Coordinates of C-alpha atoms and ligand atoms in Angstrom, one line a residue:
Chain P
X28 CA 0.0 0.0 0.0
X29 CA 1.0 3.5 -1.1
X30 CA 1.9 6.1 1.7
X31 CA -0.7 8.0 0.8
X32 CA -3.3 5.4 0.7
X33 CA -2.1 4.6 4.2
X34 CA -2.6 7.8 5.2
X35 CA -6.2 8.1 3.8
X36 CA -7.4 5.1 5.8
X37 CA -5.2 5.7 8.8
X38 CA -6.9 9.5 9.8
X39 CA -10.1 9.9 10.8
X40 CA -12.4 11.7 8.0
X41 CA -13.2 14.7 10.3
X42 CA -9.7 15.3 11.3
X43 CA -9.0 16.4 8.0
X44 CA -11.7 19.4 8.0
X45 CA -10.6 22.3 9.6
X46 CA -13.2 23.7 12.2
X47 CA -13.1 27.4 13.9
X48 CA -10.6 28.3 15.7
X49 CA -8.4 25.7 14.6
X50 CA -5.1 27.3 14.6
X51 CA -5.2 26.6 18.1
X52 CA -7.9 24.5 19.1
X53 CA -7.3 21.1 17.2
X54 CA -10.6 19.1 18.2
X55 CA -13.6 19.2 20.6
X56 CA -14.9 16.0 22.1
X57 CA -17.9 15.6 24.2
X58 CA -18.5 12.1 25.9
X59 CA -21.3 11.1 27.8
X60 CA -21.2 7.7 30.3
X61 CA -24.4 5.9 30.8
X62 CA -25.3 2.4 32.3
X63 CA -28.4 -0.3 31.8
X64 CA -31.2 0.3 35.0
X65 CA -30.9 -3.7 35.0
X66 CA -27.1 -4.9 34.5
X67 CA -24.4 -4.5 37.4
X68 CA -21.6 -2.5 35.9
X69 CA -19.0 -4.2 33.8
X70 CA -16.7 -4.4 36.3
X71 CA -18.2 -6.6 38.6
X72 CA -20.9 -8.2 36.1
X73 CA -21.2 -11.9 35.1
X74 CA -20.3 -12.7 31.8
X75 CA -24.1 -13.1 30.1
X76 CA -24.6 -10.0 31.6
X77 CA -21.8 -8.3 29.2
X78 CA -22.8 -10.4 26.8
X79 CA -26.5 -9.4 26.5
X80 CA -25.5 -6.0 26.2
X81 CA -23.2 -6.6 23.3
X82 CA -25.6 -9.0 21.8
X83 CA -28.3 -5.7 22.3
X84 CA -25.6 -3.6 19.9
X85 CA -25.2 -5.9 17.4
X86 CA -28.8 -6.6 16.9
X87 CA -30.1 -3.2 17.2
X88 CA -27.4 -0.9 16.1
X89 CA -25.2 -2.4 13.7
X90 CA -25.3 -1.6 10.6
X91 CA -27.4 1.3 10.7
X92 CA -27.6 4.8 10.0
X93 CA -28.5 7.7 12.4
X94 CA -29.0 11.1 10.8
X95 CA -25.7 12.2 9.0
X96 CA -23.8 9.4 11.0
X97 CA -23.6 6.5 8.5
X98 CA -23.1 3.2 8.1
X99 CA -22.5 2.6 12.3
X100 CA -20.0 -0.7 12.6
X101 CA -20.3 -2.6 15.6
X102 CA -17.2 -4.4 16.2
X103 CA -16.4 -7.3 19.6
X104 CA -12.8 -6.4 21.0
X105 CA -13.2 -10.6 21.1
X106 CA -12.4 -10.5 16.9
X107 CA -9.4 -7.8 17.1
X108 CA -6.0 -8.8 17.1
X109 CA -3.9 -6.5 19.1
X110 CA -2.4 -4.3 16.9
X111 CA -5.9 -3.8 14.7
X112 CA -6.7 -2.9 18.7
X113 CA -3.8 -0.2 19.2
X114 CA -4.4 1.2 16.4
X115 CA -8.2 2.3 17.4
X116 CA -6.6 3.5 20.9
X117 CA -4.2 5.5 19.2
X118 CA -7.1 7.2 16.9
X119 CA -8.8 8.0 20.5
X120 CA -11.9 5.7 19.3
X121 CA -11.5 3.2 22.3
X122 CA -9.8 3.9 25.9
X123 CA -6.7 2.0 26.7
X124 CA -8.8 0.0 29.0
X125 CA -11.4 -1.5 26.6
X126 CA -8.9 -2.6 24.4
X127 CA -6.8 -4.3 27.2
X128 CA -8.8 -5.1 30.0
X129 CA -12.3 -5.5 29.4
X130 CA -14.4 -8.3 29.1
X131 CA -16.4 -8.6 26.7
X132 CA -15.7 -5.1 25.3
X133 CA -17.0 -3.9 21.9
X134 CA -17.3 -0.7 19.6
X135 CA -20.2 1.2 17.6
X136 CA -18.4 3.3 15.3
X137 CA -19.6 5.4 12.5
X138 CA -18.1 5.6 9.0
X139 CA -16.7 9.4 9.4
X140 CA -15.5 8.1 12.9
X141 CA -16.8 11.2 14.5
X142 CA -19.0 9.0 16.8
X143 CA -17.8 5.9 18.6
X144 CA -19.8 4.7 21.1
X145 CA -18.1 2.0 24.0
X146 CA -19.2 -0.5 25.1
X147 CA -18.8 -2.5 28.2
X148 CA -15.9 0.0 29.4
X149 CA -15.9 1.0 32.7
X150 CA -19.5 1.8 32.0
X151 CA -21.7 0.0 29.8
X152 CA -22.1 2.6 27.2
X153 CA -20.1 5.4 26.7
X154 CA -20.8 7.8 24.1
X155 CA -17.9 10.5 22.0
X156 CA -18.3 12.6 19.9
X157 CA -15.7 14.2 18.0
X158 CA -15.4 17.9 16.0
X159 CA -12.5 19.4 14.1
X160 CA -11.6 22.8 16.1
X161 CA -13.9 25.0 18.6
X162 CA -17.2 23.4 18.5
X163 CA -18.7 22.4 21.8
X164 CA -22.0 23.2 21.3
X165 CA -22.6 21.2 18.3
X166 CA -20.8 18.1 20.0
X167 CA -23.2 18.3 23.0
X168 CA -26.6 19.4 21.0
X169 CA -25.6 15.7 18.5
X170 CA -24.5 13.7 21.8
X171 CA -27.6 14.3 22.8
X172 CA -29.5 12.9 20.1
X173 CA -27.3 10.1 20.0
X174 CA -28.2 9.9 23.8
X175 CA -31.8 9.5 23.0
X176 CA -31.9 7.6 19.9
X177 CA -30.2 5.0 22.1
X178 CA -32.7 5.7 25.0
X179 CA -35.4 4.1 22.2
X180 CA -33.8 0.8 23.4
X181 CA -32.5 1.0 26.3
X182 CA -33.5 2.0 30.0
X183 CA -30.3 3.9 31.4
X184 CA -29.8 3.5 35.2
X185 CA -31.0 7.3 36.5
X186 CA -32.1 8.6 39.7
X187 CA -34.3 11.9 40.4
X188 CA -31.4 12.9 42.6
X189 CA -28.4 12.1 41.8
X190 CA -28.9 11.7 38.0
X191 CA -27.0 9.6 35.2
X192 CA -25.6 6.6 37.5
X193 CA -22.2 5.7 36.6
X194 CA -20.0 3.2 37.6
X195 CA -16.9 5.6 39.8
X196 CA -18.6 8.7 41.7
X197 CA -16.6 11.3 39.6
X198 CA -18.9 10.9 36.7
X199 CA -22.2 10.5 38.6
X200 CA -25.1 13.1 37.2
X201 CA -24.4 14.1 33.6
X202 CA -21.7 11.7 32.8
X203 CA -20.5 14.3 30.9
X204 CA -16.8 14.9 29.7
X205 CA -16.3 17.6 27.1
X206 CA -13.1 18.3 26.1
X207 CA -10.9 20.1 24.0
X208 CA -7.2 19.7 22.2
X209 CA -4.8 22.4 22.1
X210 CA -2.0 23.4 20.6
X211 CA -0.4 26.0 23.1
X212 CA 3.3 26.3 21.7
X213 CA 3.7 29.8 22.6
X214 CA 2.3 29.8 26.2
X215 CA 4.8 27.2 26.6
X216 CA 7.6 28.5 25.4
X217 CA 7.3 31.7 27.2
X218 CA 6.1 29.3 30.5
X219 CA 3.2 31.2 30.6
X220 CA 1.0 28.5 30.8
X221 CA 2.5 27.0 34.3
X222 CA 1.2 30.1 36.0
X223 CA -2.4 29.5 34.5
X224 CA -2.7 26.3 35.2
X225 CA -3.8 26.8 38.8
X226 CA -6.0 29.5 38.0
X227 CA -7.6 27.3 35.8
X228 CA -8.0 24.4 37.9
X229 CA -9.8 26.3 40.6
X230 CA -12.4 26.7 38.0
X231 CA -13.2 23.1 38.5
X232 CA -11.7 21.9 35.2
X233 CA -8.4 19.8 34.6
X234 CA -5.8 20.8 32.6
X235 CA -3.6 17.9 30.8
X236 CA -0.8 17.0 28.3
X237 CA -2.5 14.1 26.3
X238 CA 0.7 12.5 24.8
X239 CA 3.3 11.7 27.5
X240 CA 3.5 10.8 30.8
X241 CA 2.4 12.5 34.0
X242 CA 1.7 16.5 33.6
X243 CA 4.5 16.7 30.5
X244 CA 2.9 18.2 27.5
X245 CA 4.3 16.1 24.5
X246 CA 3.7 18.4 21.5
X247 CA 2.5 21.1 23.1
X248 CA -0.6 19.7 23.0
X249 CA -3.3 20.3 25.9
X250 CA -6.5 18.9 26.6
X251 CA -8.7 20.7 28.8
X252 CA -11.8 19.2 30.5
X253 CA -14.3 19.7 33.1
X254 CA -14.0 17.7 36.5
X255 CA -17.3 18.6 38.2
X256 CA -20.4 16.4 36.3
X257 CA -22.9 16.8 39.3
X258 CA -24.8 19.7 39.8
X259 CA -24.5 21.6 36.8
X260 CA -26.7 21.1 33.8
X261 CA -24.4 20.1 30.4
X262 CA -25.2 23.7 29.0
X263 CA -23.5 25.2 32.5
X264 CA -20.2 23.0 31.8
X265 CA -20.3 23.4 28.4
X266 CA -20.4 28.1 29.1
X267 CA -17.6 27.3 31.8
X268 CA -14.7 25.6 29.8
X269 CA -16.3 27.2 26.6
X270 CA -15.2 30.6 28.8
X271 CA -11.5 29.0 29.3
X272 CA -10.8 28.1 26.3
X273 CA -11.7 31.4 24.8
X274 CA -9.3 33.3 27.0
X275 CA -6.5 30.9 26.2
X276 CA -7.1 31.3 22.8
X277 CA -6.6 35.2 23.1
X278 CA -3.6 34.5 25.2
X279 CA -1.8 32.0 22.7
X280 CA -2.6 34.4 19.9
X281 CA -1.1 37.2 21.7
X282 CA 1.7 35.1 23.3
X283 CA 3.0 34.1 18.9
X284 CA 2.6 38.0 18.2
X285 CA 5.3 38.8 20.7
X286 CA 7.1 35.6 20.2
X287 CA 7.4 36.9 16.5
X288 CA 8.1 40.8 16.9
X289 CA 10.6 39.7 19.8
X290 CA 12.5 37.0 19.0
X291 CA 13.9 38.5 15.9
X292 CA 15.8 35.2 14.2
X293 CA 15.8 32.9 17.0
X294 CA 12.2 31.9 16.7
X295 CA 12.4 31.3 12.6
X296 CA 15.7 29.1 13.4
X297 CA 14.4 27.2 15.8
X298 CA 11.1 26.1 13.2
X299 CA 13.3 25.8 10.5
X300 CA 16.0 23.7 12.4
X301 CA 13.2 21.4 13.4
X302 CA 11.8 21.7 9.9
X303 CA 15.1 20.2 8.9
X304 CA 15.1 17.2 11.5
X305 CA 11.9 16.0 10.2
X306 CA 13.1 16.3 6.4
X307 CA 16.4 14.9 7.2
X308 CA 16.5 12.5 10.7
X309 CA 17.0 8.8 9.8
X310 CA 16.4 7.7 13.9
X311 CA 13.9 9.9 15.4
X312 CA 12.0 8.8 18.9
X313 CA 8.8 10.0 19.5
X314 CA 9.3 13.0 21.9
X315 CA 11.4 14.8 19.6
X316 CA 9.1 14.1 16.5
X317 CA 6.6 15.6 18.5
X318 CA 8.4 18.9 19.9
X319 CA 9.7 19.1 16.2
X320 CA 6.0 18.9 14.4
X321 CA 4.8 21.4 17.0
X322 CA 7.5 23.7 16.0
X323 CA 6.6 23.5 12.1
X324 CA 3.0 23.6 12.7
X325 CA 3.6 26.7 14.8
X326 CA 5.9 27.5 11.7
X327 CA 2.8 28.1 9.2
X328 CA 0.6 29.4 12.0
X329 CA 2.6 32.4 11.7
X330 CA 3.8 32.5 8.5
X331 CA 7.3 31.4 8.2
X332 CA 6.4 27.8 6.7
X333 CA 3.6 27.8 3.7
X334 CA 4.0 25.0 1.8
X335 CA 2.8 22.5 4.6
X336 CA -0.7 21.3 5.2
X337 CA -1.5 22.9 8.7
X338 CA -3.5 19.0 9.5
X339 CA 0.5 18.0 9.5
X340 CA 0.8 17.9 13.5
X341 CA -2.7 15.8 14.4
X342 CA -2.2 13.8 11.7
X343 CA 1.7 13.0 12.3
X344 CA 1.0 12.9 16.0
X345 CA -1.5 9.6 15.3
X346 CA 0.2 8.4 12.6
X347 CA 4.4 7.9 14.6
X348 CA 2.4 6.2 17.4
X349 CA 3.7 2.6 17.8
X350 CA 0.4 0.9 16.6
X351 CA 0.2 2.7 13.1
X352 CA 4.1 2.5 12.9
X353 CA 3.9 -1.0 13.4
X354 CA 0.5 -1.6 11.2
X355 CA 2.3 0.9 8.4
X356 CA 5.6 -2.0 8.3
X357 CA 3.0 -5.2 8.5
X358 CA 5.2 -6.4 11.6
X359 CA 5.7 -5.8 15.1
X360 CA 8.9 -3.4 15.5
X361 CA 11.3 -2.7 18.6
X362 CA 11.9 0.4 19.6
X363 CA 15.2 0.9 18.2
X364 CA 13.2 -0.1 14.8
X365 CA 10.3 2.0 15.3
X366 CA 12.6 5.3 15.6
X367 CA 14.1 4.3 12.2
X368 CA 10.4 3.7 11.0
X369 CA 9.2 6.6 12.3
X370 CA 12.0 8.6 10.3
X371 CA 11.2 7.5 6.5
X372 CA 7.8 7.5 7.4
X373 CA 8.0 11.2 8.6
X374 CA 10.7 11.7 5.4
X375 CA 7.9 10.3 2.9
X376 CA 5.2 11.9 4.3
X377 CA 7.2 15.3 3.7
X378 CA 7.8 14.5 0.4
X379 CA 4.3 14.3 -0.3
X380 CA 3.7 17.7 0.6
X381 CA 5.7 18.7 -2.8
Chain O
X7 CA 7.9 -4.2 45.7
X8 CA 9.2 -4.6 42.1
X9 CA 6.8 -4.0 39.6
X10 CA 4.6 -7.3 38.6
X11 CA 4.3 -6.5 34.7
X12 CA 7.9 -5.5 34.2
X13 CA 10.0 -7.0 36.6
X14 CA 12.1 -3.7 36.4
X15 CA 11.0 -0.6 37.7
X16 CA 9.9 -0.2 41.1
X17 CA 5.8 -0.6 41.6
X18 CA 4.9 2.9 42.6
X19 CA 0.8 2.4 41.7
X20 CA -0.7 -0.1 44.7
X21 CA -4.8 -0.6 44.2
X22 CA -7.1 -3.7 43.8
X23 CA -8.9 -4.7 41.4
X24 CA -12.3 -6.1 41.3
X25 CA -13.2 -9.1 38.2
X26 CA -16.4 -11.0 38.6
X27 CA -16.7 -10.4 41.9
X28 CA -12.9 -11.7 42.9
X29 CA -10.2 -8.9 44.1
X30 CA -6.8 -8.9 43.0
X31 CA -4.1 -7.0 44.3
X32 CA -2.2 -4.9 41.3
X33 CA 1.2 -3.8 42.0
X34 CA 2.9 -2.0 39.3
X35 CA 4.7 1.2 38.0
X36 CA 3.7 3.6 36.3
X37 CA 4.8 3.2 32.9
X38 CA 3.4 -0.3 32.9
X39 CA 0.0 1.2 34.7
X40 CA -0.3 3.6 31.7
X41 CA 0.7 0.8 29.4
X42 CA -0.7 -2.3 30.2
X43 CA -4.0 0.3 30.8
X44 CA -4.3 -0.1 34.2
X45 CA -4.5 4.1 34.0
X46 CA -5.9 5.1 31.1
X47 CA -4.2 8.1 29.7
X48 CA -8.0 9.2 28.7
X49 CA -9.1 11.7 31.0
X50 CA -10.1 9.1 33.6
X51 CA -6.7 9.0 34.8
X52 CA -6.1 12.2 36.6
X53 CA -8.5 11.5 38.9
X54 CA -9.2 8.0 40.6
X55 CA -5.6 8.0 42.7
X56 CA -5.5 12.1 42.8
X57 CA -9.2 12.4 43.9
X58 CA -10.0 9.7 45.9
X59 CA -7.4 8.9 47.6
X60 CA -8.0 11.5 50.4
X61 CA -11.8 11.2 50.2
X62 CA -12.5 7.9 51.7
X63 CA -10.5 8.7 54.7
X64 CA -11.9 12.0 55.2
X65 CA -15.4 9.9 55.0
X66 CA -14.4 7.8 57.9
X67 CA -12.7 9.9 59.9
X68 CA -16.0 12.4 60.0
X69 CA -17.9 9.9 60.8
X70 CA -15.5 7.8 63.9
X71 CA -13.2 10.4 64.6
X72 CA -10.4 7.7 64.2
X73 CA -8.8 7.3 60.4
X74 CA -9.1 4.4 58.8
X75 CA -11.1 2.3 61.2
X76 CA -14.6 2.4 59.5
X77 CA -17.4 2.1 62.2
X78 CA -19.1 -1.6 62.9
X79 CA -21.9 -0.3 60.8
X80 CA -20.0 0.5 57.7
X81 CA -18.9 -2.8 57.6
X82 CA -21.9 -4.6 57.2
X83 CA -23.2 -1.8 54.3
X84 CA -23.8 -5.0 51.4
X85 CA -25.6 -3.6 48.1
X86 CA -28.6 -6.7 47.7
X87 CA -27.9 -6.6 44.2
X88 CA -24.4 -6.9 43.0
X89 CA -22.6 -8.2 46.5
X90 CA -20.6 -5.1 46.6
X91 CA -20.0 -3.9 50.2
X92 CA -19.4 -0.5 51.1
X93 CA -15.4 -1.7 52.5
X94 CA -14.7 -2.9 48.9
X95 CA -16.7 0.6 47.5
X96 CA -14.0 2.5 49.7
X97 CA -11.0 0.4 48.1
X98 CA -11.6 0.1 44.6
X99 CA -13.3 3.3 44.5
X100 CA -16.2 2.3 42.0
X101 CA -19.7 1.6 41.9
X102 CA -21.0 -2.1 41.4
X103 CA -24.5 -1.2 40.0
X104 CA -27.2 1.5 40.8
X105 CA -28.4 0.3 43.3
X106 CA -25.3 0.8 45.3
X107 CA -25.9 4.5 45.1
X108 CA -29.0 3.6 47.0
X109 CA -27.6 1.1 49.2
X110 CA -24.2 3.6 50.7
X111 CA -26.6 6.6 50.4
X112 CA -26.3 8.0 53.8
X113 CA -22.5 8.2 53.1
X114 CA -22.4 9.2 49.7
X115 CA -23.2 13.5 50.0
X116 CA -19.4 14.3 52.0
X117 CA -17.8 11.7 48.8
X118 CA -19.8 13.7 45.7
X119 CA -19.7 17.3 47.3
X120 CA -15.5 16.7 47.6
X121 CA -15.3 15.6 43.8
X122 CA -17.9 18.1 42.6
X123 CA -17.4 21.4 44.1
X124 CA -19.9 20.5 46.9
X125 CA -22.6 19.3 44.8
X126 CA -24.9 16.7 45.7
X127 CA -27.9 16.9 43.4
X128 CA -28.4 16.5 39.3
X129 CA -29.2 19.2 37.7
X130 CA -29.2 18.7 33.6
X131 CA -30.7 15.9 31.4
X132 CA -33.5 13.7 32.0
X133 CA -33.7 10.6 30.1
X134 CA -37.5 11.4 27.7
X135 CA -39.3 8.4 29.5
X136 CA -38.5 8.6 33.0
X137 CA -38.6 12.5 32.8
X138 CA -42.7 12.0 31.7
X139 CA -43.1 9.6 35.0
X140 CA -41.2 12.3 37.0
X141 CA -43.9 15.0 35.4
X142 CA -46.6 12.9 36.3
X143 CA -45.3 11.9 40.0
X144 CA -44.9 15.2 40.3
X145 CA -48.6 15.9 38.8
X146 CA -50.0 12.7 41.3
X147 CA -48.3 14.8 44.2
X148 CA -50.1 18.1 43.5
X149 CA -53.5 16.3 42.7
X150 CA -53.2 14.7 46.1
X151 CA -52.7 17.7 48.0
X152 CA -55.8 19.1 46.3
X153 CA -58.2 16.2 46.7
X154 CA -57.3 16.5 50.8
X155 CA -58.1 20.1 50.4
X156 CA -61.1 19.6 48.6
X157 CA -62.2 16.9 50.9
X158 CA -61.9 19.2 54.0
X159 CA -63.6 22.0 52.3
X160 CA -66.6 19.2 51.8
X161 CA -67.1 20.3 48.4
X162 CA -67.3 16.3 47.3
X163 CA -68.7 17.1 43.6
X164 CA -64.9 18.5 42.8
X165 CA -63.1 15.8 45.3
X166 CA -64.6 13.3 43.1
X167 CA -63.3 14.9 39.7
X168 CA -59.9 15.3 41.0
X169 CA -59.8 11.3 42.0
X170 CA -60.9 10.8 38.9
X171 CA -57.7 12.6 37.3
X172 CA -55.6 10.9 40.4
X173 CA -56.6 7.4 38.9
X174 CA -55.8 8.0 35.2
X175 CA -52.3 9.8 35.7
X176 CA -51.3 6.9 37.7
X177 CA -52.9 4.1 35.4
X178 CA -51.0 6.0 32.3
X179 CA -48.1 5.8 35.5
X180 CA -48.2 1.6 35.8
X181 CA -48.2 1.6 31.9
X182 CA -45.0 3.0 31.2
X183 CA -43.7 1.5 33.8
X184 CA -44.7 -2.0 32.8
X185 CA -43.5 -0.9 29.1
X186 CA -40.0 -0.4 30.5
X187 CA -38.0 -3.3 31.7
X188 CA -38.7 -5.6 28.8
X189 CA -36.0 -4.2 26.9
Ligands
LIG412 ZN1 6.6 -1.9 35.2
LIG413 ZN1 -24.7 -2.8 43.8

């Protein structure tokens, strides 16, 4: 298979639209966790249990289309193999955990692979949706239909009280996660974004790096979320990191203007240097691939770089993960192999851009 | 305590885990932890050791004024339904089904107002078809209050029309409620 043709099967259809906003914010995800009245919760259910509720997704929802979401593929974890497994992690379309630890896990996943809907997770149903850039409010107003399409079907375990009952006592109430990707480079570089951090985690939402361990920000790349689901209605949330998100857009767009009128040369060296390791590296780990495609992608943010497509950092930042790497070469690779991989996949990929 | 996936590192994460109703005790680091998906590196992971870790103890401690020595009464908490008791609630930090919510519920309000900025009580979506039975609890409630007023007032002619009402909204009641359930 050609690079290219890899490529076109490997991203996600929506990630290649551009959405507002999406200079900074790459994607906006909404999930929503919700459980059968009837069923214990997956992690302490029998096996039938599971198995009715998977049984329930592949007779009623497989194969079918829901308003623009088409052609909805229900698929066991039981009939992956482990790397057709990674892969789907790595895309964000299934939690580590359902590939690895559940039992009797499976996936509903539409064709544009904006929605995938879990199943037997930590909960028996969770929903995500996904949006290129800043669009909250259409991710929750379409989660919710979702929501109650699959209400047709299915009794959710709710109280009057407490709400949506979920499986661990942080999602209790809305079971609602929304979420957003950013890329931050300059509030990094200028450390600006150490000092915000607290101020925005006494809002009640969590600040993260989503590639890399602990609170390292691989990338530059931030996901902010809300913490507090009970309570609040989803709209409330939704106005709250909506709020955030705004202001940090205003501060990263501020934060490049003075990056650019102050650094004089050493800012355009440092994009083009990394610019160069990309083109050039033969052994490149994943760390640096990812400070250097935050560098370029800040690059034609700003003006230096313009014959790249901007979608070059989400879609590189998927597609050097070991799972593709590995699914890219048709064998499993050590680590010493993937860096070489990762290199001439990186080098072709450039080339493609010409 | 090396770590039990790697054999290398040092286990730093300590927690048990609950399959089928069995506990195992998982002991590893946390490269394997995010690896082997023991922590997700979903959003999930921030919170279960950051979060909860303090909470439970702050729970007893309110409630025996001694840490970590749950009262007699505690102990014996078992949810009818999945097993779960409220000990191995406290430990693995997750719910076994809904009706544990209903089970624990006198210790639940300090736990949810610590992870949700002192909240104890939903306040946004409610699923289509128990949101009409809510209406028309709700509606039952109001008619009932009526019918006693009604009834002391001795104006019997209205009384009996309210009843009336009372006995359809809650036949239409036992009908969606037998509806539900099948599926
Ligand atoms: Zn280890
Ligand atoms: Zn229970």
């Amino acid at each position: 298979m050609s690079l290219e043709q890899f490529i076109n099967e490997a991203i996600s259809p929506w990630m290649k639209e551009e959405g507002p906003d999406s200079d900074i914010v790459m994607s906006s995800r909404i999930r929503l966790a919700r459980n059968f009245e009837r069923l214990p919760f997956p992690i302490i259910a029998e096996k039938e249990d599971l198995q009715e509720v998977l049984n329930l997704f592949d007779t009623e929802y497989h194969h079918r289309t829901y308003k623009n979401y088409h052609d909805l593929e229900f698929v066991r974890m039981s009939d992956l193999q482990p790397v057709e497994k990674r892969v789907l992690v790595e895309k964000h379309l299934i939690s580590p955990h359902l590939a690895d630890k559940s039992v009797q896990g499976g996936v509903l996943i539409s064709k544009s692979e904006q929605v995938s809907v879990m199943v037997n997770e930590e909960d028996h149903i969770r929903v995500q949706l996904y949006f290129p850039g800043f669009q909250l409010d259409k991710a929750l107003d379409q989660a919710f239909e979702i929501d109650d399409w699959l209400e047709d079907k299915i009794n959710f375990a709710f109280d009057e009280s407490k709400g949506y009952l979920t499986s661990c006592p942080t999602n209790v109430g809305t079971g609602l996660r929304a979420s957003v990707m950013m890329h931050l480079p300059a509030l990094a570089l200028t450390q600006k974004i150490n000092r915000m951090i607290p101020a925005i985690s006494q809002l009640g939402l969590v600040v993260r790096g989503i590639y890399g361990e602990g609170s390292e920000a691989v990338g530059n790349i931030f996901q902010i979320s809300n913490q507090v689901t009970l309570g609040r209605s989803e709209y409330d949330i939704i106005e709250d990191l909506k709020s955030v998100v705004q202001k940090l857009v205003e501060q990263e767009r501020k934060a490049r203007r003075l990056l650019v009128e102050q650094s004089e040369l050493q800012l355009e060296d440092r994009i083009f240097r990394s610019y160069g390791v990309l083109e050039r590296s033969r052994i490149i780990e994943s760390k640096e691939t990812a400070k250097c495609l935050s560098d370029v992608r800040l690059g034609i943010d700003v003006g230096y770089i313009d014959n790249i497509s901007k979608t070059i950092l989400s879609e590189l930042m998927v597609l050097t993960q070991p799972g593709f790497l590995q699914q890219y070469a048709g064998k499993s690779l050590t680590p010493q192999e993937r860096d070489i991989f990762r290199a001439s996949l990186i080098r072709e990929r450039l080339i493609l851009e010409k | 305590m090396e770590c039990q996936e790697c054999h290398e590192r040092p286990a730093t994460l300590h927690f048990t885990k609950v399959v089928n109703g069995s506990k195992t005790e998982v002991h590893v680091c946390g490269q394997c932890a995010k690896e082997k998906g023991y922590v997700s590196y979903d959003e999930e992971a921030y919170s279960l050791h950051d979060l909860l870790s303090g909470l439970f103890n702050f729970d007893s401690t309110s409630l025996t004024g001694q840490k970590n020595t749950p009262s007699h009464t505690t102990k014996q908490l078992k949810c009818e339904k999945c097993g779960m008791t409220y000990q191995e609630f406290t430990q693995v930090g997750k719910f076994g089904c809904s009706e544990c919510y209903h089970t624990f519920s006198d210790k639940l309000d300090p736990i949810f107002r610590r992870v949700h900025s002192g909240n104890t009580t939903h306040d946004g979506k409610i699923p289509k078809r128990i949101g009409t039975n809510i209406h028309q609890k709700h509606l039952v409630k109001e008619l009932k209050n009526k019918l006693q007023q009604l009834i002391t007032e001795e104006n019997f002619e209205e009384a009996a029309k309210v009843r009336d009402e009372i006995r359809s909204v809650e036949k239409d009641l036992n009908q969606d409620q037998g509806g539900e359930g099948e599926d």
